[in-house]
PDB file of C-alpha atoms in Angstrom:
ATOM      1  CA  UNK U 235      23.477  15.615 -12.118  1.00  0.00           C
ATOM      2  CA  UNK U 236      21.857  17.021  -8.373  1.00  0.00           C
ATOM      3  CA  UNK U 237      18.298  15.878  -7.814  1.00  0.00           C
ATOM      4  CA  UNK U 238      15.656  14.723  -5.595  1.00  0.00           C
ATOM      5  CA  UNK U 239      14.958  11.356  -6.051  1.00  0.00           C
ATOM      6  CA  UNK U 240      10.844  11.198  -6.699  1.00  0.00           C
ATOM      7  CA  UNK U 241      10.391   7.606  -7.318  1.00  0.00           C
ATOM      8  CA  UNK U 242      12.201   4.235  -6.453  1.00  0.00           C
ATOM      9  CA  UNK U 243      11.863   0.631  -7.556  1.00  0.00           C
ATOM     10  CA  UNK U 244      12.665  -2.389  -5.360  1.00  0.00           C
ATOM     11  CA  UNK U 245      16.032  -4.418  -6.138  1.00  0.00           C
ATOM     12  CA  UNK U 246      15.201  -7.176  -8.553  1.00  0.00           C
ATOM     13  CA  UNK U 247      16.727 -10.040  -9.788  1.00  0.00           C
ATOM     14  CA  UNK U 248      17.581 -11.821 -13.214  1.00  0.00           C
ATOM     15  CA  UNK U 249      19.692 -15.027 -14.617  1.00  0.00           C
ATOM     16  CA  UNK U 250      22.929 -13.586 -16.219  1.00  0.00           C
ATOM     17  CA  UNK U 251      22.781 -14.756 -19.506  1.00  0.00           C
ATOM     18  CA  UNK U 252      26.499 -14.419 -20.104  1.00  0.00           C
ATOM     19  CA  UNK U 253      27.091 -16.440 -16.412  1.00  0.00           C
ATOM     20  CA  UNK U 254      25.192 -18.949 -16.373  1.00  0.00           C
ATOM     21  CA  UNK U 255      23.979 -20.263 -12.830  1.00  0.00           C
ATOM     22  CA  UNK U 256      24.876 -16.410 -11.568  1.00  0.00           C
ATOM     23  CA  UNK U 257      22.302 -13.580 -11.399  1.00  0.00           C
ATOM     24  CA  UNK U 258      22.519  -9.986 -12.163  1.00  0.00           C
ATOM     25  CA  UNK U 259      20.638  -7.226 -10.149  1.00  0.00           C
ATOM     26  CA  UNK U 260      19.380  -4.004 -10.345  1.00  0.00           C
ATOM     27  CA  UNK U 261      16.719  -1.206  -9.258  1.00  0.00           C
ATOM     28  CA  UNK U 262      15.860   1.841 -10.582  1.00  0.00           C
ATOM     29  CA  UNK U 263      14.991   5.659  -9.570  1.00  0.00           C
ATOM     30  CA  UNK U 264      13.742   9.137 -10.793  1.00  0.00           C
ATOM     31  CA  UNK U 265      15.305  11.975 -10.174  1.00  0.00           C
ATOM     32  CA  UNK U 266      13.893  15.526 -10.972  1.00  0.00           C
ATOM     33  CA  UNK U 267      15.667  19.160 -10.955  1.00  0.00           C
ATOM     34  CA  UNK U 268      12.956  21.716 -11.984  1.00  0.00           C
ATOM     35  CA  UNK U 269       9.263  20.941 -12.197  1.00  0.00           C
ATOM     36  CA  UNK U 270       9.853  20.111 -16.108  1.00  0.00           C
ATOM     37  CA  UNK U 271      12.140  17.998 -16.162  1.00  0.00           C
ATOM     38  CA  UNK U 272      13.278  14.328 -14.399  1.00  0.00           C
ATOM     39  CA  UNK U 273      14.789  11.814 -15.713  1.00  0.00           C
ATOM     40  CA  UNK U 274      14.694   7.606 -15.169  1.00  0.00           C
ATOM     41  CA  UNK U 275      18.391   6.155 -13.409  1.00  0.00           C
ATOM     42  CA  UNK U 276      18.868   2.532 -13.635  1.00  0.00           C
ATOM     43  CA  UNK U 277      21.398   0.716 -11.766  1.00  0.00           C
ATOM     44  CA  UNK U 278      22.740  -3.306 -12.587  1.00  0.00           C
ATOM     45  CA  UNK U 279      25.141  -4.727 -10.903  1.00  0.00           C
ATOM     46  CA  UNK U 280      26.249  -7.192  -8.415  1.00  0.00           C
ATOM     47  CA  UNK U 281      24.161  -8.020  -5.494  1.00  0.00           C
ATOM     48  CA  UNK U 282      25.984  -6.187  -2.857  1.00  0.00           C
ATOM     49  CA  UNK U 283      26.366  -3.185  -5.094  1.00  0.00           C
ATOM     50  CA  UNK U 284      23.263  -2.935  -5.967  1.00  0.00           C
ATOM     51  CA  UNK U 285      21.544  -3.041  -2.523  1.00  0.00           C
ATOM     52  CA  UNK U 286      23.928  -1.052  -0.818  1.00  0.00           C
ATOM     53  CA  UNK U 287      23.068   1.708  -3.734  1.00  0.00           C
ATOM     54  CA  UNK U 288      19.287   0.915  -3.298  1.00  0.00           C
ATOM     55  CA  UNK U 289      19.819   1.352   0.728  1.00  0.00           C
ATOM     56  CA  UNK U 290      21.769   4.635   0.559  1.00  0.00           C
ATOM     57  CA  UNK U 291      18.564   6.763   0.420  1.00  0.00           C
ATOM     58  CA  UNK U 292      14.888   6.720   0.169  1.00  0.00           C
ATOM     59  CA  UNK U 293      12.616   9.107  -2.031  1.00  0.00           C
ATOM     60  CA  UNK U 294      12.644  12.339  -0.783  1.00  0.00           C
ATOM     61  CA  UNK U 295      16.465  12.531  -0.402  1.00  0.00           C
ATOM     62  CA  UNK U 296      18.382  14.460  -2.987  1.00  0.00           C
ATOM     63  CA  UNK U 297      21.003  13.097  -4.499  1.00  0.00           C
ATOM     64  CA  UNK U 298      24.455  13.751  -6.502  1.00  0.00           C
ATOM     65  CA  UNK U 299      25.087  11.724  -9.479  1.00  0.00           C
ATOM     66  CA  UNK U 300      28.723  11.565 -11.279  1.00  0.00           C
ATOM     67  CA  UNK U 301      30.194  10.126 -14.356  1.00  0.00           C
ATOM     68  CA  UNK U 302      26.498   8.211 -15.483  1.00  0.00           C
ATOM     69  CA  UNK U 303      26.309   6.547 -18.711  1.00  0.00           C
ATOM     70  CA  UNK U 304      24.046   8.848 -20.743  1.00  0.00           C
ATOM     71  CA  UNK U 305      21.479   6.058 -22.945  1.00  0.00           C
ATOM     72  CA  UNK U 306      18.130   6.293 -25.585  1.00  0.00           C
ATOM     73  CA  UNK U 307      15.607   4.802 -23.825  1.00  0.00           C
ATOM     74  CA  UNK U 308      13.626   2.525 -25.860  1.00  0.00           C
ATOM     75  CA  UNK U 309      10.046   4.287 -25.172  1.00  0.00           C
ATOM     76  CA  UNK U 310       7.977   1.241 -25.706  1.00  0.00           C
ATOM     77  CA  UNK U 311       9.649  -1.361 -23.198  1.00  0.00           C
ATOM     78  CA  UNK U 312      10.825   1.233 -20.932  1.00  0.00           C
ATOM     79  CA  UNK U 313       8.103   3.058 -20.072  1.00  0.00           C
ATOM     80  CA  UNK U 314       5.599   0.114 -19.122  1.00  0.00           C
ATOM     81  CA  UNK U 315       7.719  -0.434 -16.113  1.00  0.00           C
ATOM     82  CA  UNK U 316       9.433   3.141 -15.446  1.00  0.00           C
ATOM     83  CA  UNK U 317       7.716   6.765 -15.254  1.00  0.00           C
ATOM     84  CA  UNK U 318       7.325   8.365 -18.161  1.00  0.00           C
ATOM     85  CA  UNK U 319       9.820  10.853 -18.629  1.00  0.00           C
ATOM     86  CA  UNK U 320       9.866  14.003 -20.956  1.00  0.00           C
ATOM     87  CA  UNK U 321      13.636  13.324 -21.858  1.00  0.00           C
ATOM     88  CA  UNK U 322      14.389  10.547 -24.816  1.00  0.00           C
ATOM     89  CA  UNK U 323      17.442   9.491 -22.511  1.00  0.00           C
ATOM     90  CA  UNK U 324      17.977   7.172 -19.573  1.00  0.00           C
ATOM     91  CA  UNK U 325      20.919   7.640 -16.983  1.00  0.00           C
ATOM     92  CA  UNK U 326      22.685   4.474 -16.186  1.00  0.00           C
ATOM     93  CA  UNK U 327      24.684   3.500 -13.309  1.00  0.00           C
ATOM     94  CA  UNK U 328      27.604   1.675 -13.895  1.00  0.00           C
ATOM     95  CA  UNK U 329      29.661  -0.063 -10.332  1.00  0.00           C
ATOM     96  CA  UNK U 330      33.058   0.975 -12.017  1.00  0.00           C
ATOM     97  CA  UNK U 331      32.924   4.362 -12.802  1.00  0.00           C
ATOM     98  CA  UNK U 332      29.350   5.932 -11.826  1.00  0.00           C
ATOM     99  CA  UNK U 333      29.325   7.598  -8.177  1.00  0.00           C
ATOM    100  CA  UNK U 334      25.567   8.724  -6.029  1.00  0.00           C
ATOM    101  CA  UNK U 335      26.372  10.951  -3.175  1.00  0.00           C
ATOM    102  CA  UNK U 336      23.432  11.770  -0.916  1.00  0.00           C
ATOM    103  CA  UNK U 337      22.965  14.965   0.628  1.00  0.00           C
ATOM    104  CA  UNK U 338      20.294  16.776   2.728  1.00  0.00           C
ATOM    105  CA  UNK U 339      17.930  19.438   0.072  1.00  0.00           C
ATOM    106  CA  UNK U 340      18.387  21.812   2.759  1.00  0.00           C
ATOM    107  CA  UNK U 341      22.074  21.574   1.967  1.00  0.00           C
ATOM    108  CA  UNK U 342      22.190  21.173  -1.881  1.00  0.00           C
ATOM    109  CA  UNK U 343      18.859  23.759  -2.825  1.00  0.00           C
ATOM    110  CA  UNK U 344      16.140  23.606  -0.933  1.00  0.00           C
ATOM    111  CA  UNK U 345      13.754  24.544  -4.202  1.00  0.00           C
ATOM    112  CA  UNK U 346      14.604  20.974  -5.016  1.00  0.00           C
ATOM    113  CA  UNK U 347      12.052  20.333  -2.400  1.00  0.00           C
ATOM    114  CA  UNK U 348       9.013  21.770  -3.352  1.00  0.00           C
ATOM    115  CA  UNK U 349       9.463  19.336  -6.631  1.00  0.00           C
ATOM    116  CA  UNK U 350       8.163  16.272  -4.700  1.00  0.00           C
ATOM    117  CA  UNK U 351       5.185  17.738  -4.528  1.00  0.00           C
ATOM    118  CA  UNK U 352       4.398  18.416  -8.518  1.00  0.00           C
ATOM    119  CA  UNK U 353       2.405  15.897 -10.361  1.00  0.00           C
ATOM    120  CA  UNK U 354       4.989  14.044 -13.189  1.00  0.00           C
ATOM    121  CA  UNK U 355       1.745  13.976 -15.467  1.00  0.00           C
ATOM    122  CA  UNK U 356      -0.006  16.647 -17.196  1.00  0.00           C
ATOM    123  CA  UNK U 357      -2.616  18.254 -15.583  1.00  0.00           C
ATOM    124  CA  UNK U 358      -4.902  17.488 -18.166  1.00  0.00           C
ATOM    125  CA  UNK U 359      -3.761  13.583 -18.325  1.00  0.00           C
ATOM    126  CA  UNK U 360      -5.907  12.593 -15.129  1.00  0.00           C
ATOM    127  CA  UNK U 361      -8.434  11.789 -13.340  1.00  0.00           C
ATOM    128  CA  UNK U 362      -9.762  12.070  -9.881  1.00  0.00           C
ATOM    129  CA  UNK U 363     -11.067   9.751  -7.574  1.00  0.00           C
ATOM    130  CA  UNK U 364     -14.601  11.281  -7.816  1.00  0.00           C
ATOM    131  CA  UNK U 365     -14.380  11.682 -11.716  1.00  0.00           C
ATOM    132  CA  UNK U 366     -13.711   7.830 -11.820  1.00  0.00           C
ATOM    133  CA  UNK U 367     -17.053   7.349  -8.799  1.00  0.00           C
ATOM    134  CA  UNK U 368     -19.059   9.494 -11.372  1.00  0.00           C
ATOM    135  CA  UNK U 369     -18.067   8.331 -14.546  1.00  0.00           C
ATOM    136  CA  UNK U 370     -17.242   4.459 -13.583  1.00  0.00           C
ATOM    137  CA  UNK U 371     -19.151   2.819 -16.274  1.00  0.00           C
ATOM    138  CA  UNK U 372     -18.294   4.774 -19.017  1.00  0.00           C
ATOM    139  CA  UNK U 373     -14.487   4.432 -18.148  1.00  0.00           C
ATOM    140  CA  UNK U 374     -14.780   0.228 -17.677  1.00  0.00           C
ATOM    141  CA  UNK U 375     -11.281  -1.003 -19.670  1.00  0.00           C
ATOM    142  CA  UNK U 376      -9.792   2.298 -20.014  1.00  0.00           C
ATOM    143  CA  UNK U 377      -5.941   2.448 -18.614  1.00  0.00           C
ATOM    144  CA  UNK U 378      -6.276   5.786 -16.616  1.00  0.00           C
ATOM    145  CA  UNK U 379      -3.461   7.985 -14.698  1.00  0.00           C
ATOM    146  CA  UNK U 380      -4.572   8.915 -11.347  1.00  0.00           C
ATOM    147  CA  UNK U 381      -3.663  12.162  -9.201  1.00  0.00           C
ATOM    148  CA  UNK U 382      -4.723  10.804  -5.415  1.00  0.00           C
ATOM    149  CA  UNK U 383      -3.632  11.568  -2.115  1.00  0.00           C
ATOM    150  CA  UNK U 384      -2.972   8.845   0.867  1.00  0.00           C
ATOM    151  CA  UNK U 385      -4.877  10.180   3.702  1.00  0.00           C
ATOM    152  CA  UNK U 386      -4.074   6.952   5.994  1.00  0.00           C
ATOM    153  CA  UNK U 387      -2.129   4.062   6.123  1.00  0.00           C
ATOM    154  CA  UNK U 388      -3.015   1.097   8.630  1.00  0.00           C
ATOM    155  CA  UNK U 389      -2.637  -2.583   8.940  1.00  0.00           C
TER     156      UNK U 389
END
């Protein structure tokens, strides 16, 4: 699977419940390859694995992913802490067998590029900054998607 990586979690950890007194860690990524579709990659593993995986590349860099373990995602649970994806799968990483080359998009397809810059929601699934200013009351305890730009960042 080639794609540019659009989103990126930090590395977490978690007791191993088959070792106990050792942890297990992972992080997680999206990866699209046409403005439809992208797809959620998570990675578990030992610490050094994992953050020398996590440290390889950043959003924006596109990336090459063999031999992933293709899984159903359970919808529910996954998607309150992932993107929501259009695909019913998940890709997982495995330290054994799964491989993630990075390589520059101007190398691999430069369309891949221009796909940072697409919404993952449905145009009609958001609102804006000044539809939320307008309507502020009337959307009080409503879970909302947001389509914003970062115009500045500062201390």
């Amino acid at each position: 699977v080639i794609g540019v990586v659009i989103g990126k979690t930090d590395v977490r950890s978690f007791p191993d419940r088959k070792n106990i007194g050792t942890e297990r860690y992972t992080f997680g990524f999206t990866i699209r390859d046409s403005p439809s579709y992208f797809i959620n990659v998570q990675s578990w593993g030992r610490e050094e694995y994992i953050r020398s995986l996590s440290e390889s590349f950043r959003v924006g860099d596109c990336v090459t992913i063999e031999n992933p373990l293709i899984q159903s995602k359970e919808a529910e649970r996954e998607e309150k802490f992932n993107p929501v994806t259009p695909s019913a799968y998940k890709l997982l990483l495995s330290e054994n067998h799964s491989v993630v080359k990075t390589s520059s998009c101007y190398d691999t397809d430069t369309r891949l590029l221009s796909l940072l810059h697409l919404p993952v929601k449905d145009p009609q699934d958001y609102y804006s900054l000044g539809d939320i200013v307008a309507n502020g009351q009337s959307l009080h305890g409503r879970v909302l998607n947001v389509l914003a730009a970062v115009m500045a960042v500062s201390e």
